[in-house]
Tab-separated table of C-alpha atoms (C1' of nucleotides) in Angstrom:
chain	number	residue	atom	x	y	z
A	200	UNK	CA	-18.343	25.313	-0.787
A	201	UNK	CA	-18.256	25.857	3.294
A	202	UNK	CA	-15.614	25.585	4.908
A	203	UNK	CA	-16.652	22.404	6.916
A	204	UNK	CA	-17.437	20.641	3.829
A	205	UNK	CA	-14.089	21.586	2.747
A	206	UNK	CA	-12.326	20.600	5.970
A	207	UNK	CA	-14.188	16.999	5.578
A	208	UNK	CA	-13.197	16.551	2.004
A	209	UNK	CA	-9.666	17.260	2.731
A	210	UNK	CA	-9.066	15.040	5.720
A	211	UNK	CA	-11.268	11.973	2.991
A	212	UNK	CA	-8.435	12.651	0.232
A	213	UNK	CA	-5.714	12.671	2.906
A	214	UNK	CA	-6.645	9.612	4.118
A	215	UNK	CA	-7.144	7.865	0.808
A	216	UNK	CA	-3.540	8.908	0.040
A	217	UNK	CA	-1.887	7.663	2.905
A	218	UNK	CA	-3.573	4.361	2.619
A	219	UNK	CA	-1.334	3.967	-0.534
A	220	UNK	CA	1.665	5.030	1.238
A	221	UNK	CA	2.144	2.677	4.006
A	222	UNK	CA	-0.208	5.267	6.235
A	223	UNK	CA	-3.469	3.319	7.121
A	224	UNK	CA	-6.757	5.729	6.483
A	225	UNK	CA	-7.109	6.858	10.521
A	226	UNK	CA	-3.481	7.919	10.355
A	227	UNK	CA	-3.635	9.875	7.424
A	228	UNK	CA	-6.886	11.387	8.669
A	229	UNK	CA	-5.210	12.348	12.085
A	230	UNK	CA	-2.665	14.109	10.481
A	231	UNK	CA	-4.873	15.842	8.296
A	232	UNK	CA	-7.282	16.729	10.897
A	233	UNK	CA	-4.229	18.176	12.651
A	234	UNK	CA	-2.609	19.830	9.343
A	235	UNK	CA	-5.867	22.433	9.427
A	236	UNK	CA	-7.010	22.401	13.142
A	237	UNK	CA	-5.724	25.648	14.338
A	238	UNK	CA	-3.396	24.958	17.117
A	239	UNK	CA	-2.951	21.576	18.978
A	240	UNK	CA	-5.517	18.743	19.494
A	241	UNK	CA	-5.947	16.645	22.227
A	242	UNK	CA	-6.804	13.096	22.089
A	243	UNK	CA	-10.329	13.323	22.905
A	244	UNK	CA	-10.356	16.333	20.463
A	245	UNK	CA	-9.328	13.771	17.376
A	246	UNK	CA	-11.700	11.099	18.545
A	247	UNK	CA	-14.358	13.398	18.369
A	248	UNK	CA	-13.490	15.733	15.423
A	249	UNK	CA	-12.588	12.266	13.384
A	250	UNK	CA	-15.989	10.223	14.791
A	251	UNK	CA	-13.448	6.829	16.068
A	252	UNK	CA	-12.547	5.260	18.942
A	253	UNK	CA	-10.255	5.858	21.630
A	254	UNK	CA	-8.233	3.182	21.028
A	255	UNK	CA	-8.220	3.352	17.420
A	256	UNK	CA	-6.922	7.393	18.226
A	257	UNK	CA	-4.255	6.191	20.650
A	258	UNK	CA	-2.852	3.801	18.548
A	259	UNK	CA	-2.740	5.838	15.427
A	260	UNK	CA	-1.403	8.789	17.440
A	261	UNK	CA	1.598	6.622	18.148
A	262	UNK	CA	1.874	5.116	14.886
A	263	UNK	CA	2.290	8.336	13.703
A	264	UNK	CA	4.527	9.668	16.675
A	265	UNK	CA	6.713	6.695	15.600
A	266	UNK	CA	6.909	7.909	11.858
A	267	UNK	CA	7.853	11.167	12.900
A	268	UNK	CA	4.835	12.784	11.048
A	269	UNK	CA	3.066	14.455	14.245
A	270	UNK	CA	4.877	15.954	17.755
A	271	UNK	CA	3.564	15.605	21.195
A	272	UNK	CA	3.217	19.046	22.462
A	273	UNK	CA	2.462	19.967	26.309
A	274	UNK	CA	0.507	22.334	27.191
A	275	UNK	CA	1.712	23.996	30.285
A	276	UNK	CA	-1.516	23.786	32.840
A	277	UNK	CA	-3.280	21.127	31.015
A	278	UNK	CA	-3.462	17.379	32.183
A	279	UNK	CA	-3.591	16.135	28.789
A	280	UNK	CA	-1.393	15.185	26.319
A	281	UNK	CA	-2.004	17.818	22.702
A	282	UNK	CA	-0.734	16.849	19.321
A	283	UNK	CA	0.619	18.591	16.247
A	284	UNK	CA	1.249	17.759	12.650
A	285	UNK	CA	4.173	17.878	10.690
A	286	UNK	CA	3.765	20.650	8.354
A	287	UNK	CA	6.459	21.019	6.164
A	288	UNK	CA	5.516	18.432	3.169
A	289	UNK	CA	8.797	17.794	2.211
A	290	UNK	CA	9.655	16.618	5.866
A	291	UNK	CA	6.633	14.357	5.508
A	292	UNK	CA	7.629	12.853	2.507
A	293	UNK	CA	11.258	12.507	4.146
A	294	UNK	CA	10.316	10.731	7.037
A	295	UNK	CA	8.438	8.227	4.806
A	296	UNK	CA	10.853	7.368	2.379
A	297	UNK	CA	13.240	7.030	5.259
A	298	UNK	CA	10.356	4.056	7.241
A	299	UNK	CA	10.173	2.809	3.795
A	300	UNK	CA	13.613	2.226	3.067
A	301	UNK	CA	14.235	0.904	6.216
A	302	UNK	CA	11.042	-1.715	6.415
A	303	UNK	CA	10.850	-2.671	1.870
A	304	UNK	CA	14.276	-1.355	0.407
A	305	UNK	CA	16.753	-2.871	2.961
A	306	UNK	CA	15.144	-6.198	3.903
A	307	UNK	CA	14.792	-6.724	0.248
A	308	UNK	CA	18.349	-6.154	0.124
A	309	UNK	CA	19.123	-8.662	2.651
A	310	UNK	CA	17.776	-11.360	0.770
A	311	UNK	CA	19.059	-10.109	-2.733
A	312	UNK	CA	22.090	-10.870	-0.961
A	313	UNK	CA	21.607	-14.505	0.536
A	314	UNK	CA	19.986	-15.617	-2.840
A	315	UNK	CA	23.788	-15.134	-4.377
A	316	UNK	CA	24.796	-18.067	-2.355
A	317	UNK	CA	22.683	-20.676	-4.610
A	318	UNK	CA	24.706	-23.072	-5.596
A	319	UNK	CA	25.201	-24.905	-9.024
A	320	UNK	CA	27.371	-23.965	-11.733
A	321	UNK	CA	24.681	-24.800	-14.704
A	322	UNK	CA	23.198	-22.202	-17.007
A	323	UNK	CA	19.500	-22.186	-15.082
A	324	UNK	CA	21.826	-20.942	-11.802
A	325	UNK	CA	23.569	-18.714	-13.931
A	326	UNK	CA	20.785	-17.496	-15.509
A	327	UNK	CA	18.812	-16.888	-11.764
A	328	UNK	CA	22.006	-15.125	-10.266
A	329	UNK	CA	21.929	-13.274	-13.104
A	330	UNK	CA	18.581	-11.752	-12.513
A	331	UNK	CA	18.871	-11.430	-9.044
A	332	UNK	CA	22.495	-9.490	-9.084
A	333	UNK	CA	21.251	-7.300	-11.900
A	334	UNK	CA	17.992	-6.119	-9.334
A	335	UNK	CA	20.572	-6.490	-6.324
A	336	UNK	CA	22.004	-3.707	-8.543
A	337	UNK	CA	19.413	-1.476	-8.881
A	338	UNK	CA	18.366	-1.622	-5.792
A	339	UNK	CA	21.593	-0.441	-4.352
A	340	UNK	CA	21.338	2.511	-6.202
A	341	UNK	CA	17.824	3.030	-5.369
A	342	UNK	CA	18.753	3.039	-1.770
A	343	UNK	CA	21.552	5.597	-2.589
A	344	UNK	CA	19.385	8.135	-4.201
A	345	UNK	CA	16.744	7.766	-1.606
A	346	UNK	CA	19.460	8.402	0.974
A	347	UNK	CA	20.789	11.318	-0.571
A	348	UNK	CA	17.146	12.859	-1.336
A	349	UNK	CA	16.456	12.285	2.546
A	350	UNK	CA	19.656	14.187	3.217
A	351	UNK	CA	19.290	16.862	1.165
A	352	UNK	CA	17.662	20.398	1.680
A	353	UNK	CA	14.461	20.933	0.567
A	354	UNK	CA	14.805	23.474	-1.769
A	355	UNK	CA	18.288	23.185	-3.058
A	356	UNK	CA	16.889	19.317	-4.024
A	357	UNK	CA	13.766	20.210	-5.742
A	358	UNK	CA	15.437	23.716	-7.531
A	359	UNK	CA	18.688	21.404	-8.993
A	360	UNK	CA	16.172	18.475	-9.504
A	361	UNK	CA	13.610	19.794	-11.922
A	362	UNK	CA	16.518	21.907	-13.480
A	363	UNK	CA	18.624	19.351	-14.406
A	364	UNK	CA	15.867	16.398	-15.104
A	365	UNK	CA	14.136	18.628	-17.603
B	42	UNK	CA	21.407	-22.672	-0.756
B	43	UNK	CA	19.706	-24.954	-3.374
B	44	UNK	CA	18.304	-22.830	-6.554
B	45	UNK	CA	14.798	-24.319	-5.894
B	46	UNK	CA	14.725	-22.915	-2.412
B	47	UNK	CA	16.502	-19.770	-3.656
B	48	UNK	CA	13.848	-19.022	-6.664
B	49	UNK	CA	10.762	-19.791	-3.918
B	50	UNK	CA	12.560	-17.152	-1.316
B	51	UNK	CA	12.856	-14.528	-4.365
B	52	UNK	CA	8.948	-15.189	-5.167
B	53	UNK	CA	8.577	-14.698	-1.840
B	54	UNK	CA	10.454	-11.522	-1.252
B	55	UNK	CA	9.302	-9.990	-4.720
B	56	UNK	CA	5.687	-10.816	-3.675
B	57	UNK	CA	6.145	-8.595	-0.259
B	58	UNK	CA	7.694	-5.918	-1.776
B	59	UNK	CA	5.253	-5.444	-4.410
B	60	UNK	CA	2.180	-5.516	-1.791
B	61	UNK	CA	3.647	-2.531	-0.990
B	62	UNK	CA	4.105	-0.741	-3.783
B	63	UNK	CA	0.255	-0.958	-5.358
B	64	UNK	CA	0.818	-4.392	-6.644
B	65	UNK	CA	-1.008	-7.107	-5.017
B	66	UNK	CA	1.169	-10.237	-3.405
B	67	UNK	CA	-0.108	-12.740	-6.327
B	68	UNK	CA	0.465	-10.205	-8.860
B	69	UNK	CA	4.171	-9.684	-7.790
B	70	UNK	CA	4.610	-13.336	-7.501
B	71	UNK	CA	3.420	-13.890	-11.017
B	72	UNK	CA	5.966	-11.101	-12.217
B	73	UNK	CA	8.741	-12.790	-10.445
B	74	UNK	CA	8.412	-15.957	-11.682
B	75	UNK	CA	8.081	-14.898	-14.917
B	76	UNK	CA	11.527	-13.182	-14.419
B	77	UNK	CA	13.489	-15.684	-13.147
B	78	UNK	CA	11.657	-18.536	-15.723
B	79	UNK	CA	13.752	-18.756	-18.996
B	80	UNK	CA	11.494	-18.373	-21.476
B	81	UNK	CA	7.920	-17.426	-21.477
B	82	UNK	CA	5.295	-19.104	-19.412
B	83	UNK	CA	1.864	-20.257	-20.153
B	84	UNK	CA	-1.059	-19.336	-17.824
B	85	UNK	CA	-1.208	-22.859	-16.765
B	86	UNK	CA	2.788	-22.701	-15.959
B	87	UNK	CA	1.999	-19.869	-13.700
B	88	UNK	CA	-1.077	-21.598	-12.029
B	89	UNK	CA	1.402	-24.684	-11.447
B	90	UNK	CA	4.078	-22.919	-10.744
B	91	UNK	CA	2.645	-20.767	-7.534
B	92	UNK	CA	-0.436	-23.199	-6.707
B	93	UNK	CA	-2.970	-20.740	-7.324
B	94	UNK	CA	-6.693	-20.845	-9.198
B	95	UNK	CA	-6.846	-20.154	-12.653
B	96	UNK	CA	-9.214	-17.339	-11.836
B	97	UNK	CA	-6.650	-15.757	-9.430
B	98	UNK	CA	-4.085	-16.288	-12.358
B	99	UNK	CA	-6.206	-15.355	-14.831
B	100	UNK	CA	-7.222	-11.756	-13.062
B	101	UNK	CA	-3.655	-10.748	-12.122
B	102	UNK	CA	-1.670	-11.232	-15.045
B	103	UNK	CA	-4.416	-9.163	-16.927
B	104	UNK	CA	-3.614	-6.939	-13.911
B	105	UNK	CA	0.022	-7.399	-15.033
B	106	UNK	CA	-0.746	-6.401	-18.512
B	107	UNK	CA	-3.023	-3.327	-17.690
B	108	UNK	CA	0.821	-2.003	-15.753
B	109	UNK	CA	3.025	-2.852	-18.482
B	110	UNK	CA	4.835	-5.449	-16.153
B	111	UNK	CA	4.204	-8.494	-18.325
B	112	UNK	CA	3.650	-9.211	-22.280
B	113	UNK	CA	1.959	-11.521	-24.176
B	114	UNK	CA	3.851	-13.100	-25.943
B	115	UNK	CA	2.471	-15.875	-28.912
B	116	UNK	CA	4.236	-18.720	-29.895
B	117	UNK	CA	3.719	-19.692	-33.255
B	118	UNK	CA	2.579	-23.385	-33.219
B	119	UNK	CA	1.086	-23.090	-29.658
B	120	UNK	CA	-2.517	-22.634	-29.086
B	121	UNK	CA	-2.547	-21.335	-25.857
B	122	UNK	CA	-0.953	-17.291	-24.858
B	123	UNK	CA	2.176	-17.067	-23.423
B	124	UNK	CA	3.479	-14.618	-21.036
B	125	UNK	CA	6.860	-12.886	-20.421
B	126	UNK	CA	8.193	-10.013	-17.908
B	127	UNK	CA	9.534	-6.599	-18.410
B	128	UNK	CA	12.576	-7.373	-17.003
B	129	UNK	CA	14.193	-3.982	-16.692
B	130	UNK	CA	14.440	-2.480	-13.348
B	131	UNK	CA	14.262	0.661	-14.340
B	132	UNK	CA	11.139	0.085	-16.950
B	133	UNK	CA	9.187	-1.521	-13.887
B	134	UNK	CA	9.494	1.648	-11.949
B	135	UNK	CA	8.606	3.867	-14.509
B	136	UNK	CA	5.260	1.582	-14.871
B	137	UNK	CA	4.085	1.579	-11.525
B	138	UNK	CA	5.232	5.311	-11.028
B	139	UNK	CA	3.249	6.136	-14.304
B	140	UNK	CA	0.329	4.236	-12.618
B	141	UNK	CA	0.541	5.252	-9.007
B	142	UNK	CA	0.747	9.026	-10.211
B	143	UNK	CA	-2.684	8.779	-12.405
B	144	UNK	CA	-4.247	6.910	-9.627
B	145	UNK	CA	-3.291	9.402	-6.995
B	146	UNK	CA	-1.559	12.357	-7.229
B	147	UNK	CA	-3.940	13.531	-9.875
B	148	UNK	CA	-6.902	12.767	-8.202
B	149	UNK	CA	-5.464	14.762	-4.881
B	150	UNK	CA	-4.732	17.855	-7.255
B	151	UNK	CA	-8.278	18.102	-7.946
B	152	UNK	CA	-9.910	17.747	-5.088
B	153	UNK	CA	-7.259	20.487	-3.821
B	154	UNK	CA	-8.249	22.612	-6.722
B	155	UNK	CA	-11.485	22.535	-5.837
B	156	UNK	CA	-11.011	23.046	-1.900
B	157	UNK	CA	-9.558	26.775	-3.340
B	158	UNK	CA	-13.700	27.583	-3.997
B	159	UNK	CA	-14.261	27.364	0.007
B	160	UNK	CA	-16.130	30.675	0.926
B	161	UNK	CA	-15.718	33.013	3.650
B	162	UNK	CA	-12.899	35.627	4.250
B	163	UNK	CA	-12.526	34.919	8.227
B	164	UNK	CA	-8.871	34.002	9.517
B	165	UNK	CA	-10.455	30.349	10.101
B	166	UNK	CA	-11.143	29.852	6.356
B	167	UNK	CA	-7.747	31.638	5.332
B	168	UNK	CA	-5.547	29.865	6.839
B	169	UNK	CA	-7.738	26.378	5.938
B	170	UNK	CA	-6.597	27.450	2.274
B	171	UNK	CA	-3.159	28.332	3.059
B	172	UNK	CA	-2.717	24.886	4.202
B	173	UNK	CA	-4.476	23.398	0.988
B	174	UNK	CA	-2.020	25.962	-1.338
B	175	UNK	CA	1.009	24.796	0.141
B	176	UNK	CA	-0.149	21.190	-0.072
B	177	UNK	CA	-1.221	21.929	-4.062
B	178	UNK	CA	2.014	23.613	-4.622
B	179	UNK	CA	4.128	20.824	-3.159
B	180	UNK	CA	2.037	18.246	-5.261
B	181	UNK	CA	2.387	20.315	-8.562
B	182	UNK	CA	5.889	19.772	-7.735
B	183	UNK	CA	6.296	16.020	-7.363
B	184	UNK	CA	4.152	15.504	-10.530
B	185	UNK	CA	6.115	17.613	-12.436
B	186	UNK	CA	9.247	15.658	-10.723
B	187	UNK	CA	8.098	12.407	-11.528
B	188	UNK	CA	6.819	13.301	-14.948
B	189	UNK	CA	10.569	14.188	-16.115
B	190	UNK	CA	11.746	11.053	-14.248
B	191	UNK	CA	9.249	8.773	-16.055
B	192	UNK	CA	10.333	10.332	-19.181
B	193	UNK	CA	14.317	10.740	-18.786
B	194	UNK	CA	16.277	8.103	-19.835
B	195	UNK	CA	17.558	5.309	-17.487
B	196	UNK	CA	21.448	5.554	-18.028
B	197	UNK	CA	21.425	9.044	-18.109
B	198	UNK	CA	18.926	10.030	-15.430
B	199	UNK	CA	20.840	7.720	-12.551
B	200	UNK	CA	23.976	8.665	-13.895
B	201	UNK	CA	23.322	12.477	-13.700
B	202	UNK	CA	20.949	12.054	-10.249
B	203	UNK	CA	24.065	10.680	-8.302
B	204	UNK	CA	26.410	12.671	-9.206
B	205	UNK	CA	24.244	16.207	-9.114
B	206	UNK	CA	22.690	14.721	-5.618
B	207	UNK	CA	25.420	13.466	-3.381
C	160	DC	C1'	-3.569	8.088	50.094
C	161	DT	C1'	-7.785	8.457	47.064
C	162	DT	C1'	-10.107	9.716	43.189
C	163	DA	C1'	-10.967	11.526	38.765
C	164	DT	C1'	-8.892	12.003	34.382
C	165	DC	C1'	-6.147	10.534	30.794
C	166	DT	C1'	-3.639	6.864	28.343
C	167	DT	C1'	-2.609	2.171	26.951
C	168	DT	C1'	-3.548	-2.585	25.763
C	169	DC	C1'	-5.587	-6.292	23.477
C	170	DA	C1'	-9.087	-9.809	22.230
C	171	DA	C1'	-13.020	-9.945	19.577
C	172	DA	C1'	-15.842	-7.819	15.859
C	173	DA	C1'	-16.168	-5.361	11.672
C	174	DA	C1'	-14.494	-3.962	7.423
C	175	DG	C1'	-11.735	-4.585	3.520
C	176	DT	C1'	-9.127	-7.400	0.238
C	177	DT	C1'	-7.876	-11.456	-2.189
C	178	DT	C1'	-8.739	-16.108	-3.726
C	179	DT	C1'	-11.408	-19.816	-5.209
C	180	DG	C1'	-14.262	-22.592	-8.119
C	181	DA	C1'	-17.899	-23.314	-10.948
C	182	DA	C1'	-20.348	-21.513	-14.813
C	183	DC	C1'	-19.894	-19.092	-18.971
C	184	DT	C1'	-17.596	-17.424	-23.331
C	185	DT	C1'	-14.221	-17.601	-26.874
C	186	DT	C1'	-11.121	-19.836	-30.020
C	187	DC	C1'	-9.372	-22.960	-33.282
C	188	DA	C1'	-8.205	-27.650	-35.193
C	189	DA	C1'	-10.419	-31.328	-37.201
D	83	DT	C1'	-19.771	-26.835	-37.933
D	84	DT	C1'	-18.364	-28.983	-33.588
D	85	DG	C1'	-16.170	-29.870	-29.353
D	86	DA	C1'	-12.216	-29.713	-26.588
D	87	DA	C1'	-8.963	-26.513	-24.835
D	88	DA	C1'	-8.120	-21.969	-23.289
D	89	DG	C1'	-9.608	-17.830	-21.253
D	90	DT	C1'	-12.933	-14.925	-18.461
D	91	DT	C1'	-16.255	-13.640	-14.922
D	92	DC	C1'	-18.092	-13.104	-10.485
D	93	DA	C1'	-20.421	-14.438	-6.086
D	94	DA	C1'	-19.134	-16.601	-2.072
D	95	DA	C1'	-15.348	-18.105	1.063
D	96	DA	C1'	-10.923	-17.354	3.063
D	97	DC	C1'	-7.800	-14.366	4.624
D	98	DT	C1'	-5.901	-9.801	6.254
D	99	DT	C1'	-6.195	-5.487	8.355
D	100	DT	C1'	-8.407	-2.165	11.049
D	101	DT	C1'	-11.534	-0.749	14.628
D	102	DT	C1'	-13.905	-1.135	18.780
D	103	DG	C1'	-14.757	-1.277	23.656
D	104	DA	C1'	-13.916	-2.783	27.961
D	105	DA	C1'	-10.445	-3.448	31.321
D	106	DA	C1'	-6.095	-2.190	33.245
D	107	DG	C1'	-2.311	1.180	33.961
D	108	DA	C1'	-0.569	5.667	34.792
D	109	DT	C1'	-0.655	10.350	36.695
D	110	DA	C1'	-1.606	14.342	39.184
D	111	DA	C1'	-4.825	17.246	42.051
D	112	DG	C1'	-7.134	17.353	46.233
DNA sequence: CTTATCTTTCAAAAAGTTTTGAACTTTCAA
DNA sequence: TTGAAAGTTCAAAACTTTTTGAAAGATAAG
């Protein structure tokens, strides 16, 4: 295989991932185009290395500025602005979980939370705030773990993780 | 809050988060119903009950089926099927991590097997496959991971992941 | 300043996904 | 058997999301 054809079929399965993890396909592709570009790309360079638009690159850029999964780097002499991935894959999957939990976990949370206020003290109330406390439950400690797998070091997690899981 | 409004805001909320987790809004909404119902539901039940087609009904809760979410359940006496929700938190996330993981982790960990076979021994082509190990390595990891986490036993895994974690 | 380059915005178009409804198939009680 | 009820299929329509491109906004060099 050459190395271009390699290059393209990496940044296609990046992309296909990330569109199942909250990433839409340009943004996934951006930051695998980055992950193997050699050094930092400008704008213009990811428009043309990814075939979009401008637009389409500026606004995924940011997107992925905002999720903390690429860096704005300047170049000292040059005019434009130059980009650069998040390497570290457990960082990336950090920063995910983390927009995640913050846009699924919590605001499911929220209404977990309202929805005990129902009112009505016969059995098909009962029954519903039944359901909903016992997934009010789990998703508390959902959010814990998540939290404390965000906070934790890399490889201290994933050594004590697969130890003790088994 | 009155218990109608309550179960429609729980469809509602269950349908959102599941469009986000692989599981289409409809699909989610079926699930939901079906767990806050007492008693299992007939397709027609879940047609009325959410004001969708039949076909649309029909499709997801074989969709449902196909993830483990929902049974069939047969009611002697009845002609038509009736269906029913895996209610357990825990079971759910198993399902749709047993799912996600065979619709795309594995597929990434062979296209990165294959992206090893790139030729050429220039620095350009190196470091391309240093970026493609690490990425490998890392998902060799999380499969492994979330293979002992589908397998490992609710009580005992969040038990011991909290307190080991923390 | 002025101008050329780079970045941002956003409405409309394209692409992708889900839903419908009508036709078709299966099932079972009479 | 037969036919009414239940279940399935799938092409077209409705809806959602993403992408484009043109216009406007910044910025810095001359």
């Amino acid at each position: 295989m050459e190395l271009e054809e390699g290059k393209h079929k990496f940044i296609q399965s990046w992309g296909t991932l990330g569109s199942h993890w909250g990433i839409n396909r340009t943004m996934a592709q951006i930051h695998a185009l980055l992950l193997i570009s050699n050094g930092p790309l400008s704008a213009n360079d990811i428009k043309e290395g990814l075939n979009i638009s401008m637009g389409n690159t500026n606004m995924n850029i940011r997107a992925l500025i905002d999720w903390g999964l690429v860096y704005k780097e300047l170049i000292p002499g040059e005019r434009k602005d130059f980009y650069v991935a998040e390497k570290d894959m457990w960082e990336v999957v950090r920063r995910i979980v983390t927009q995640r939990k913050k846009k699924e976990l919590e605001p499911l949370t929220r209404v977990l939370n309202e929805l005990q206020k129902v009112e009505g003290d016969d059995e098909e109330t009962q029954e519903f705030k039944k359901v909903v406390k016992d997934i009010h439950l789990f998703s508390g400690k959902a959010n814990t773990a998540l939290e404390n797998l965000v906070r934790s070091d890399s490889k201290w997690f994933i050594g004590t993780f697969m130890k003790m899981i088994k």
